[in-house]
mmCIF file of C-alpha atoms in Angstrom:
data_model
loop_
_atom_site.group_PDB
_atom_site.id
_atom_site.type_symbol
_atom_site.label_atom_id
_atom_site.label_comp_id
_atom_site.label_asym_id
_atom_site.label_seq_id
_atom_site.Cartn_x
_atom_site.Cartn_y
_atom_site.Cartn_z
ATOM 1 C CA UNK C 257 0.000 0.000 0.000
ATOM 2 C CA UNK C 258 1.855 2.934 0.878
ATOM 3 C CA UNK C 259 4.468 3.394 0.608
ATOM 4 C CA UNK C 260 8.426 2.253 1.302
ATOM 5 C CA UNK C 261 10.362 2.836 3.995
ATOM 6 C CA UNK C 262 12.672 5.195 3.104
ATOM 7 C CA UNK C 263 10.421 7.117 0.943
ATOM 8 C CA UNK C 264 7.682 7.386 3.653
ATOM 9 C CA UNK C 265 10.410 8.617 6.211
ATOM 10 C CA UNK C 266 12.455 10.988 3.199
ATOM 11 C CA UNK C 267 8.984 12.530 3.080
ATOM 12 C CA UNK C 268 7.952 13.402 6.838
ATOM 13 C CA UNK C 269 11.381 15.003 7.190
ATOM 14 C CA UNK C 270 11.617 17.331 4.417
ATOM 15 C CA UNK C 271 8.080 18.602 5.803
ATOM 16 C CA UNK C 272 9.764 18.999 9.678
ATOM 17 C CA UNK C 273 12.857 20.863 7.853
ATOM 18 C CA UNK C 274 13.500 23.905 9.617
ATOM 19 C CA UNK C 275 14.995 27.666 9.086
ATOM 20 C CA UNK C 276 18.616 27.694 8.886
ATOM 21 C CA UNK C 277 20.168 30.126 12.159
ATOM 22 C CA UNK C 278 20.518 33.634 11.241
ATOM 23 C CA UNK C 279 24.200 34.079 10.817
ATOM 24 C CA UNK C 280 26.299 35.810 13.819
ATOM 25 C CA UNK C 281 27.872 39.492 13.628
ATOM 26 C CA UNK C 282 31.619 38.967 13.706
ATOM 27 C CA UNK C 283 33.895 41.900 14.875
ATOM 28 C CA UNK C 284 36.741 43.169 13.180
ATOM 29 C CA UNK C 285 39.609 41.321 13.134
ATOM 30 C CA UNK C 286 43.152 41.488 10.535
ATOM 31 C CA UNK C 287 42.240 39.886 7.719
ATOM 32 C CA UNK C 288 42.596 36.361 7.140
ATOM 33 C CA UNK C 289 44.035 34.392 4.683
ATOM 34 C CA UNK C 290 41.817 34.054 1.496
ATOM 35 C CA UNK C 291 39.769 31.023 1.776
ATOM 36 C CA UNK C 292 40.058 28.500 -1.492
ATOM 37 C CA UNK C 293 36.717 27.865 -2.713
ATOM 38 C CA UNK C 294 36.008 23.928 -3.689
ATOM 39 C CA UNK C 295 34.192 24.417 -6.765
ATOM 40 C CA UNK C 296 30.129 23.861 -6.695
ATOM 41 C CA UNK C 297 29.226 20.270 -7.830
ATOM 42 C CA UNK C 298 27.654 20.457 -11.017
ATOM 43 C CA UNK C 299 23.534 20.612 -10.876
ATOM 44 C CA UNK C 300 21.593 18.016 -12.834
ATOM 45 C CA UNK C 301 19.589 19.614 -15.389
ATOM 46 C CA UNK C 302 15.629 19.611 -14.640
ATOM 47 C CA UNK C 303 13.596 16.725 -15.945
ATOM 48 C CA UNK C 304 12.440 17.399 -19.619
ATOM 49 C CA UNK C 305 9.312 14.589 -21.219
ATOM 50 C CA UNK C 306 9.406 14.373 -24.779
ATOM 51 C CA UNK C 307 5.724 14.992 -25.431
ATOM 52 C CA UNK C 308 5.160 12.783 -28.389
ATOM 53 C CA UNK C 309 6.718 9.762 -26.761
ATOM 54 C CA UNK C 310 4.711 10.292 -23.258
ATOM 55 C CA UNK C 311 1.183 10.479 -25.813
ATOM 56 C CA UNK C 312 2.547 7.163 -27.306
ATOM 57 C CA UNK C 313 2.854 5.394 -24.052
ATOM 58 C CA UNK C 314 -0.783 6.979 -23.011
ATOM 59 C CA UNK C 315 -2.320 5.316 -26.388
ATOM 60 C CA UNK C 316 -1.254 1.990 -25.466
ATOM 61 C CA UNK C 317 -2.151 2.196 -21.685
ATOM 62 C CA UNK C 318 -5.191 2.994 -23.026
ATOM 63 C CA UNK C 319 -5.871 0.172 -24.191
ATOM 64 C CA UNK C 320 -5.022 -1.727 -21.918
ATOM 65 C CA UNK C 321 -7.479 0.055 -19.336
ATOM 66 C CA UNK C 322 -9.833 -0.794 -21.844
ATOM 67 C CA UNK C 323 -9.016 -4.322 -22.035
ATOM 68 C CA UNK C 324 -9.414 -4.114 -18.159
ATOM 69 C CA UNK C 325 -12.727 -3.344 -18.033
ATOM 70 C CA UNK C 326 -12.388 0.845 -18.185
ATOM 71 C CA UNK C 327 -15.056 2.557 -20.229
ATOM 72 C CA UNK C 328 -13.944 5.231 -22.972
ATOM 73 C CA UNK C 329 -16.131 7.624 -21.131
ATOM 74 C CA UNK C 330 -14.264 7.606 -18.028
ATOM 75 C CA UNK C 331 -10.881 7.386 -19.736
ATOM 76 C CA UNK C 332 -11.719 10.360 -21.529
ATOM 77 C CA UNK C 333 -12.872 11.974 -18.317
ATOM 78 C CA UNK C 334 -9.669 11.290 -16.491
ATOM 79 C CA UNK C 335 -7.069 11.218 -19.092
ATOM 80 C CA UNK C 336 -8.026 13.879 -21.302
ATOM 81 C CA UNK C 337 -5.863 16.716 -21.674
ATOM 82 C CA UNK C 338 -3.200 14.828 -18.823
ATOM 83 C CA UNK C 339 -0.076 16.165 -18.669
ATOM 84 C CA UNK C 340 3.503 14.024 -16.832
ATOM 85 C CA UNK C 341 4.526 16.294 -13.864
ATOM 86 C CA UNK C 342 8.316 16.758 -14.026
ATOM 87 C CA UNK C 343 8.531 17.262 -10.848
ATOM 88 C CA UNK C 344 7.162 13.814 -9.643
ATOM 89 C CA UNK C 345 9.854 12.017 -11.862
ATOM 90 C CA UNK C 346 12.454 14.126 -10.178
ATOM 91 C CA UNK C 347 11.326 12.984 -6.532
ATOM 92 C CA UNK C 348 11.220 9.403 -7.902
ATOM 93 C CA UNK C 349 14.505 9.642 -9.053
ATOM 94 C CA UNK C 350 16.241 11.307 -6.238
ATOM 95 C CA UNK C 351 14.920 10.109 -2.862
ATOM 96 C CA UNK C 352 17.281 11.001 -0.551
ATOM 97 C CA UNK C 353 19.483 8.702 1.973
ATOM 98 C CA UNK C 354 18.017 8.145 5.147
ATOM 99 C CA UNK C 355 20.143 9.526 8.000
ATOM 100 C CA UNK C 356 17.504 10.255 10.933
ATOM 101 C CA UNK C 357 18.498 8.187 14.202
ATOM 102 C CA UNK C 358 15.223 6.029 15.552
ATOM 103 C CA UNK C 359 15.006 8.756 18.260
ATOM 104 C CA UNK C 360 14.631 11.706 16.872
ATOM 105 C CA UNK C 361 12.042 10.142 14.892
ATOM 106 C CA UNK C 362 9.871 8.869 17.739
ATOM 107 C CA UNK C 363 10.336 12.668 19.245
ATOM 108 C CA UNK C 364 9.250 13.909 15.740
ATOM 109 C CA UNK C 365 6.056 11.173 15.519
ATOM 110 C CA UNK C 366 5.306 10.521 18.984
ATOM 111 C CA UNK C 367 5.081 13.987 20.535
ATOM 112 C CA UNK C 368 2.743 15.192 23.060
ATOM 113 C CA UNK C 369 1.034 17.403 21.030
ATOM 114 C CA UNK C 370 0.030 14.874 18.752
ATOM 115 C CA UNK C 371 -1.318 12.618 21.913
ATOM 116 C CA UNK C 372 -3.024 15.060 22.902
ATOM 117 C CA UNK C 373 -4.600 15.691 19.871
ATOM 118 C CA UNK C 374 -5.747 12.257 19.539
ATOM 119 C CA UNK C 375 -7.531 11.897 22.799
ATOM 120 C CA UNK C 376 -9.173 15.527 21.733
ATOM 121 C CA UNK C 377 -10.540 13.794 18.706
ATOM 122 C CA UNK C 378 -11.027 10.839 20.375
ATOM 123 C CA UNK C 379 -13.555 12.714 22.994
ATOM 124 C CA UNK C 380 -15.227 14.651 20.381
ATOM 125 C CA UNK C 381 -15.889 11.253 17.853
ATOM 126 C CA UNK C 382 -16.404 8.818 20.799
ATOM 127 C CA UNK C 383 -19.492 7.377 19.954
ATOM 128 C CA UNK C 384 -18.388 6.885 16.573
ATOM 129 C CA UNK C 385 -14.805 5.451 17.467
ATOM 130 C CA UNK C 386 -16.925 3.185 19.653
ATOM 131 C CA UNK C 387 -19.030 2.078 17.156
ATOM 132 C CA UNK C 388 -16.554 1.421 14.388
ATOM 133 C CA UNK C 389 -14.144 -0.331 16.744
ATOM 134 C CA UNK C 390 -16.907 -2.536 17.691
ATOM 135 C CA UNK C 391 -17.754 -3.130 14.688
ATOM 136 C CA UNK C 392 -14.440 -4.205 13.184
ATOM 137 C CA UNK C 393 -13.029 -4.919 16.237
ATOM 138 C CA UNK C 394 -10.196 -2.716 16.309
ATOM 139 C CA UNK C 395 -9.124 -0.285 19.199
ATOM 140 C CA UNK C 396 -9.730 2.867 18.641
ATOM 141 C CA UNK C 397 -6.329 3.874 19.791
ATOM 142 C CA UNK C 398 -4.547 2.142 16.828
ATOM 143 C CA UNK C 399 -7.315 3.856 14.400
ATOM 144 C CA UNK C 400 -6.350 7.048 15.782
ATOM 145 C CA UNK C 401 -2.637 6.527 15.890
ATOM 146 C CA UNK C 402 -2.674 5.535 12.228
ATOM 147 C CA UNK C 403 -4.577 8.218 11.095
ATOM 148 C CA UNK C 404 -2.147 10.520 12.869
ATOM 149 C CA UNK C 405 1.341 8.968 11.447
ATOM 150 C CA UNK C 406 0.174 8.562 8.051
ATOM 151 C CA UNK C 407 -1.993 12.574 7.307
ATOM 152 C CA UNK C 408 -1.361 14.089 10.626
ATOM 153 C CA UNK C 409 -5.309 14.082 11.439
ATOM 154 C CA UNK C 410 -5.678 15.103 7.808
ATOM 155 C CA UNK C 411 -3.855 17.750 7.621
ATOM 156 C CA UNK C 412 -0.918 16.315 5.218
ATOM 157 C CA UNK C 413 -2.682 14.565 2.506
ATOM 158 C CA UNK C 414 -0.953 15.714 -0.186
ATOM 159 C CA UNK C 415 -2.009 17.862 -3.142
ATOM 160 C CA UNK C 416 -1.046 16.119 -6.149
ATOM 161 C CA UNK C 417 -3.373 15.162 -8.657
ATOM 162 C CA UNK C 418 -3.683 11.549 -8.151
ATOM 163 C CA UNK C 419 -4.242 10.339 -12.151
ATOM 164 C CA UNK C 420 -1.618 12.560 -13.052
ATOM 165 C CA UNK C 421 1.260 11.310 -11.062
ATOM 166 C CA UNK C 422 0.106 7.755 -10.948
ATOM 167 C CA UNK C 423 0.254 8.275 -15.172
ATOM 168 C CA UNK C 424 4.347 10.190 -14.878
ATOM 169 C CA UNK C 425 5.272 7.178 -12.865
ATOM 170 C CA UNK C 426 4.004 4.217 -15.057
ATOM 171 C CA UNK C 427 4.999 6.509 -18.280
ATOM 172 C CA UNK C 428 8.695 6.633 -16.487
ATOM 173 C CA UNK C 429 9.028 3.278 -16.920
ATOM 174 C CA UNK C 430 11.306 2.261 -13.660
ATOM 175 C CA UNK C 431 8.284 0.564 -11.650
ATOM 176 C CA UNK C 432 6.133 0.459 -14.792
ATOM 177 C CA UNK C 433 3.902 -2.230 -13.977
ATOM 178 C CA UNK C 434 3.263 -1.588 -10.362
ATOM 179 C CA UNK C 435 1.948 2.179 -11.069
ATOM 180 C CA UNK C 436 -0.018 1.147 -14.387
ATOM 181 C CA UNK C 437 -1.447 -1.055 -12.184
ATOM 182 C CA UNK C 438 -2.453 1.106 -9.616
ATOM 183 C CA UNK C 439 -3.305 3.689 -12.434
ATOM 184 C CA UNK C 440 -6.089 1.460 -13.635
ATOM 185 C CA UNK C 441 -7.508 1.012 -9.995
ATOM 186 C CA UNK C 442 -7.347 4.430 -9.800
ATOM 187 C CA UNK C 443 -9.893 4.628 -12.587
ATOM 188 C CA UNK C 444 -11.935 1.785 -11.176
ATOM 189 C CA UNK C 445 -12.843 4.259 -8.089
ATOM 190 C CA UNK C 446 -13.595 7.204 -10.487
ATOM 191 C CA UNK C 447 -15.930 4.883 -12.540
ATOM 192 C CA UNK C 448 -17.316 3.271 -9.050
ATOM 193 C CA UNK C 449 -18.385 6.901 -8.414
ATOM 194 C CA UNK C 450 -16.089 7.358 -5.048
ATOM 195 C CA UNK C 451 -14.724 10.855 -6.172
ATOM 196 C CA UNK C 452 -14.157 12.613 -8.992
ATOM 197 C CA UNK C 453 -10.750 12.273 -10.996
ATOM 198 C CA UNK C 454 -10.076 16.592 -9.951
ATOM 199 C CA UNK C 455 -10.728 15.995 -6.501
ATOM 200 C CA UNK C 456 -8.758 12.609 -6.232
ATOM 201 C CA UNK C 457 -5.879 14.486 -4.329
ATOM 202 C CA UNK C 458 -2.756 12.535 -2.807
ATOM 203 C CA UNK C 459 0.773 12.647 -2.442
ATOM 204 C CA UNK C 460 3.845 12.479 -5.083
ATOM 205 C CA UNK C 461 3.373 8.502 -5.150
ATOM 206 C CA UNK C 462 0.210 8.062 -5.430
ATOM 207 C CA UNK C 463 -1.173 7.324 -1.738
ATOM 208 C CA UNK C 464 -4.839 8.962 -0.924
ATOM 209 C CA UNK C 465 -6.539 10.832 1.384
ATOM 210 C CA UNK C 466 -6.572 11.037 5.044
ATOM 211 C CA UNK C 467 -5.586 6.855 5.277
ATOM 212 C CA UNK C 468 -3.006 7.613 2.472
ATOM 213 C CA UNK C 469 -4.364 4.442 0.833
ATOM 214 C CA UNK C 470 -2.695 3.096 -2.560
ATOM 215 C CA UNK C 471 -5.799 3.230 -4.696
ATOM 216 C CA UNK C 472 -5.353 -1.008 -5.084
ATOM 217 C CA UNK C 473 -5.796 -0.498 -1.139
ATOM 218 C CA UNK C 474 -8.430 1.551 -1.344
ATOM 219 C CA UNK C 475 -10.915 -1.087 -4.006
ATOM 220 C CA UNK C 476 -9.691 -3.494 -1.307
ATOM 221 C CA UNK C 477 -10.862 -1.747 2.074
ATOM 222 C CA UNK C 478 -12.183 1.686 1.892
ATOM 223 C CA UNK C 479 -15.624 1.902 3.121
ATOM 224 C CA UNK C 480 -18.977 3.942 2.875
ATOM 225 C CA UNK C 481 -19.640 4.204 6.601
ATOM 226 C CA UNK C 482 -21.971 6.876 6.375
ATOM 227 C CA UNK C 483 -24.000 5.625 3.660
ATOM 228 C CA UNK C 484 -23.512 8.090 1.146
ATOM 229 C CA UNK C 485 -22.965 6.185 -2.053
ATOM 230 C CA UNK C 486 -19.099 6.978 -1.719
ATOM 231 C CA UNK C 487 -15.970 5.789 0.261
ATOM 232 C CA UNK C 488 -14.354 9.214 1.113
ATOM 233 C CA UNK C 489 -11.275 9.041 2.771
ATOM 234 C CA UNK C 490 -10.803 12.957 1.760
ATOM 235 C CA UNK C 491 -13.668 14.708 3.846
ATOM 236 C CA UNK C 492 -15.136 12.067 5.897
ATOM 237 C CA UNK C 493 -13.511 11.310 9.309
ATOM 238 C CA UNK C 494 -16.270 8.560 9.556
ATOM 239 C CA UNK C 495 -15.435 6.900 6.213
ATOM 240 C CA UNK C 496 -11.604 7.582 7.176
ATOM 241 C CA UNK C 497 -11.880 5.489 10.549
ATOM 242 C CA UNK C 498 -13.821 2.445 9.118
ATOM 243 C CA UNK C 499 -11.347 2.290 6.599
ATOM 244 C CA UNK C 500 -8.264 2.725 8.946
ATOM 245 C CA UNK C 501 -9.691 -0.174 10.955
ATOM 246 C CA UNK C 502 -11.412 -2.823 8.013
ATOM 247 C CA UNK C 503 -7.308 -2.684 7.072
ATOM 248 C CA UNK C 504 -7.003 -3.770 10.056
ATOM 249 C CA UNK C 505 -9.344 -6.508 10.651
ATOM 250 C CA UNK C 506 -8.863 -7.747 7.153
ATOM 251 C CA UNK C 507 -5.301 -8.368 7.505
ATOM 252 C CA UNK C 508 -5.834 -10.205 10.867
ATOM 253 C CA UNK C 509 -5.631 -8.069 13.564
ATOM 254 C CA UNK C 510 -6.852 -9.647 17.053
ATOM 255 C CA UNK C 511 -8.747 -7.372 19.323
ATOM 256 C CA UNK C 512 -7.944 -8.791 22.601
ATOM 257 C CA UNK C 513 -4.085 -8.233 21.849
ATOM 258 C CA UNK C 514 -1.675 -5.356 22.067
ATOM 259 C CA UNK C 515 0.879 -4.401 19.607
ATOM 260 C CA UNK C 516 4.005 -5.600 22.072
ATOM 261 C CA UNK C 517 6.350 -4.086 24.462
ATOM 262 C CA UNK C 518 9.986 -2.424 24.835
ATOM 263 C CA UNK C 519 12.259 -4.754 26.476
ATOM 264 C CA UNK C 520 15.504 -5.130 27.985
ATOM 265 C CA UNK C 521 17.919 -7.966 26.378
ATOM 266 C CA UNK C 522 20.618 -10.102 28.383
ATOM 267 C CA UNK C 523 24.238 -9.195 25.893
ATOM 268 C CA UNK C 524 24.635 -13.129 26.212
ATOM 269 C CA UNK C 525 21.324 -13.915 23.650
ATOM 270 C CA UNK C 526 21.834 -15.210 20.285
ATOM 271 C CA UNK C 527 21.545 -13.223 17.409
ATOM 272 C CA UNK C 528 19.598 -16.374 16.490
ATOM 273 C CA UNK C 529 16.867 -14.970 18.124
ATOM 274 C CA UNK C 530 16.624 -12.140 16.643
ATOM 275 C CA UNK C 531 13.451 -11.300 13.992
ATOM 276 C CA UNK C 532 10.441 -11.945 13.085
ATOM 277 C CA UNK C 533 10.341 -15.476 12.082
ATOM 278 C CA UNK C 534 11.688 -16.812 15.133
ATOM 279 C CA UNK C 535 8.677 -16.984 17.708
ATOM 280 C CA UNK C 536 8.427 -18.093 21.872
ATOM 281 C CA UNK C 537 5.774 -17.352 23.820
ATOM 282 C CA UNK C 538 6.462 -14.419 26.175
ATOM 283 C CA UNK C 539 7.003 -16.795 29.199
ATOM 284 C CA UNK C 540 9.641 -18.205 26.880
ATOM 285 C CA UNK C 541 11.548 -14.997 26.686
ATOM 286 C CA UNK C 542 11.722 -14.454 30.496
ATOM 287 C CA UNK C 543 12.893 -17.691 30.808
ATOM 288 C CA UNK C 544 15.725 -16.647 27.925
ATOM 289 C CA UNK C 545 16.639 -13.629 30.326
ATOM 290 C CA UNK C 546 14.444 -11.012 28.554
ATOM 291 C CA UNK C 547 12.818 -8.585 30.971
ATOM 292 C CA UNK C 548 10.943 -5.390 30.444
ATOM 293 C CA UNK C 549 12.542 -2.054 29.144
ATOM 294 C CA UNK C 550 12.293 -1.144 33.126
ATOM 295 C CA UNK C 551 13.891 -4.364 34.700
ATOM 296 C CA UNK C 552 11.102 -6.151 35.635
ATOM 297 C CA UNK C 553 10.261 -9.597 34.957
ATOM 298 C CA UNK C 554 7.795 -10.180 31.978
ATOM 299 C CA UNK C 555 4.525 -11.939 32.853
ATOM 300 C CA UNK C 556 4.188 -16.205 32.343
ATOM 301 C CA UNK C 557 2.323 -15.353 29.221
ATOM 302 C CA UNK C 558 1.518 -18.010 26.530
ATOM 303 C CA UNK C 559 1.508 -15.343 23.993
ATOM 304 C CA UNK C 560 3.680 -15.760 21.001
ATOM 305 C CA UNK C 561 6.079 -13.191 20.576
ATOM 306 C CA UNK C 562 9.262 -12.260 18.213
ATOM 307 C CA UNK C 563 12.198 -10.244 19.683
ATOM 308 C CA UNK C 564 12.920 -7.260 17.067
ATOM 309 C CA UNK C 565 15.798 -4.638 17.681
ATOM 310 C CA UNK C 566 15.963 -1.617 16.225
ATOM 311 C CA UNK C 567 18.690 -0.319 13.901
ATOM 312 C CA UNK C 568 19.189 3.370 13.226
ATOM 313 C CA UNK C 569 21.001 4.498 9.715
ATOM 314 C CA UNK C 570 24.918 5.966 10.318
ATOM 315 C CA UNK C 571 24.496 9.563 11.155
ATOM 316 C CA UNK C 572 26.077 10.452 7.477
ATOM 317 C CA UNK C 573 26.153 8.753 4.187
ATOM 318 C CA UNK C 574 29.120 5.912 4.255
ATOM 319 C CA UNK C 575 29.561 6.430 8.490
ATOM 320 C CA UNK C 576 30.002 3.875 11.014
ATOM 321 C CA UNK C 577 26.738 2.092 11.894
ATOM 322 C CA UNK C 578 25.242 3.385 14.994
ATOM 323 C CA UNK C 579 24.735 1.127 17.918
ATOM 324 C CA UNK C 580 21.550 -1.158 17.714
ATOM 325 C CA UNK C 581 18.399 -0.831 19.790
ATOM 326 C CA UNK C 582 16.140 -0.484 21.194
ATOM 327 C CA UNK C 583 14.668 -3.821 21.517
ATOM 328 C CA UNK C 584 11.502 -4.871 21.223
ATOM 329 C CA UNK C 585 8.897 -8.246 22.586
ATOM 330 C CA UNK C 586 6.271 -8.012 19.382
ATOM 331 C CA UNK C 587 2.757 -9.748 18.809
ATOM 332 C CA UNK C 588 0.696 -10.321 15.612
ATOM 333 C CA UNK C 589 -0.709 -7.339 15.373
ATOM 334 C CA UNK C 590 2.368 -5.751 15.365
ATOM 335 C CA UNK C 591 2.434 -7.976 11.855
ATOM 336 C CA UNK C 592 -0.616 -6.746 10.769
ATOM 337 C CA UNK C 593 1.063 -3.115 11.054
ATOM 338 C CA UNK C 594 3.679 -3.845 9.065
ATOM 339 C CA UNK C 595 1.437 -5.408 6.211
ATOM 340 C CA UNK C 596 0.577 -1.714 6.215
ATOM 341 C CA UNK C 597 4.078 -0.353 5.744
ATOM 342 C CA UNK C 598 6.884 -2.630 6.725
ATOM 343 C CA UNK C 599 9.163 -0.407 8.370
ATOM 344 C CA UNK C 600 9.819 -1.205 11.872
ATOM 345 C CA UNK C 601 10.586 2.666 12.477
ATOM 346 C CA UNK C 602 6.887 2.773 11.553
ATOM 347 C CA UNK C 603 5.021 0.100 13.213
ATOM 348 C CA UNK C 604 6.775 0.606 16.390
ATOM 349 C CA UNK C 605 5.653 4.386 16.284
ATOM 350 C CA UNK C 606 2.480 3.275 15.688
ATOM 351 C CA UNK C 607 2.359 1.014 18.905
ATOM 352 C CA UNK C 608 3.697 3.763 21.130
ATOM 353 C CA UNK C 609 1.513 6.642 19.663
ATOM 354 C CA UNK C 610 -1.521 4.128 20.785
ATOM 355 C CA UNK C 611 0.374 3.160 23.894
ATOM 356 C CA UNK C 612 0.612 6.912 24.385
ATOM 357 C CA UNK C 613 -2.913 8.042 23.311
ATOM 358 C CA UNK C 614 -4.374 4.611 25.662
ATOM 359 C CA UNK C 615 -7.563 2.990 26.208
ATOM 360 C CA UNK C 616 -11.460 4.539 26.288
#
């Protein structure tokens, strides 16, 4: 669905970049020797589409949307007149490295202010919340905490035109398949009736609305909670929980479960243990010498659990690593998280925001 890791992180940071410090008065002093000046690096020229050859590539996607199942009415609706964005090509093409350290993320995506914000909305929406976590059987907490890492309570959808940028991508050619795929599901929800192809607003990449669904996502678990005739994930906090949490409950998620827990590790364990495809129950892991982040003892639990440790990017491009942790007991829904974006940075932000935000 959404988004990759590092293009999902690359993203938030560039939008928490802030003001460079004004620049300090310096008194007189004898002159200095001249500095030598390294020569700039050279720029890249901008992105440039040949026209003719992007209209060549639209004429055979075409049809193959056709071929799909895609009327010519609503391929002329949503394709006429489309134009590649430059600009999305050169974000595709230049992501940059990742060099933010696991905890000044967590400050950045677990803050107060955002807790507090959550249990604001939660107050305000709480028969609602109740409802739809009943109903899917999802805790509200997680619906919230989503909805918070992904749009910021809705506030960071992204304004690109959804069509347009999922057509630059698939016309770019170096994921072709994937985003002509998701360019014809795109056009599935516009001939559903969900939203109109102007109004079908996103980020760079393609991911929609409030939930930041994929639009492949969205055909699979968007819903019409309010009965309107049309999903919205754009203006409907209503539609934008159910969706958030029939994710959820589609991809397994077990009601009567938490996420997992931050834990302290004994330096004798195997890296053997390590990840998540190696599995004891949480009794298991105290017996192993695990404990909990604060020293004591975990409970006897039968629950099945993988040990996961963190590991933060060097602090420059080509550094030395820094050290790893923190560590991590994790449960299936902590899975189910990462089937929504498998970043660990992610899903364990997720678990602490709702840790944070805590129960009704």
């Amino acid at each position: 669905m959404r988004r990759a890791l590092w293009l999902a992180l690359s993203l938030f940071l560039a939008a928490c970049a802030s003001k460079p410090p004004p620049v300090e008065a310096v008194a007189p002093t004898a002159p200095a020797p001249e500095a030598v000046t390294a020569p700039a690096a050279p720029t890249e020229p901008p992105v440039t589409v040949d026209q003719s050859d992007f209209q060549r590539w639209l004429a055979g996607f075409r049809e193959s949307a056709l071929a799909a199942g895609i009327t010519r009415e609503t391929l002329d609706r949503s394709l006429g007149g489309i134009e590649p964005i430059p600009r999305v090509m050169e974000l595709d093409r230049k992501q940059p490295e990742f060099t933010t350290s696991y905890e000044t993320y967590l400050t950045n995506t677990v803050s107060q202010a955002r807790v507090d914000k959550a249990r604001q909305y939660r107050k305000d929406d709480a028969a609602l919340l109740k409802d739809i976590s009943r109903r899917y059987g999802v805790q509200s907490r997680f619906i919230l905490a989503l909805w918070a890492m992904e749009s910021s309570f809705g506030k960071g959808m992204g304004n690109y035109p959804v069509i347009n940028s999922l057509a630059t991508l698939a016309y770019d050619g170096r994921r072709r398949s994937y985003f002509e795929h998701e360019l014809i599901a795109a056009l599935r929800i516009v001939q559903g009736g969900d939203v109109a192809p102007d109004a079908m607003k996103g980020s760079w990449a393609g991911a929609m609305g409030q939930s930041q669904f994929m639009p492949s996502s969205f055909l699979k678990y968007a819903v019409d909670y309010e009965g309107t005739g049309r999903r919205d994930i754009w203006s409907s906090r209503a539609d934008v929980y159910a969706s958030i949490a029939n994710y959820l409950s589609r991809v397994g998620w077990h009601a009567d479960q938490n996420w997992g827990r931050a834990v302290h590790v004994p330096a004798k364990l195997s890296d053997a243990e390590f990840g998540l495809t190696q599995t004891h129950t949480v009794g298991e892991w105290a017996k192993l010498g695990v404990t909990d982040v604060s020293g004591k003892p975990l409970p006897s639990s039968k629950l099945s659990a993988s040990l996961i440790r963190i590991q933060s990017p060097p602090a420059q491009i080509g550094g030395p690593p820094r050290p790893p942790g923190p560590y991590f007991l994790v449960y299936d829904n902590f899975r189910t998280i990462m089937d929504w974006n498998k970043s660990f940075f992610f899903a364990t932000s997720v678990g602490q925001l709702a840790d944070r935000i805590g129960d009704e």
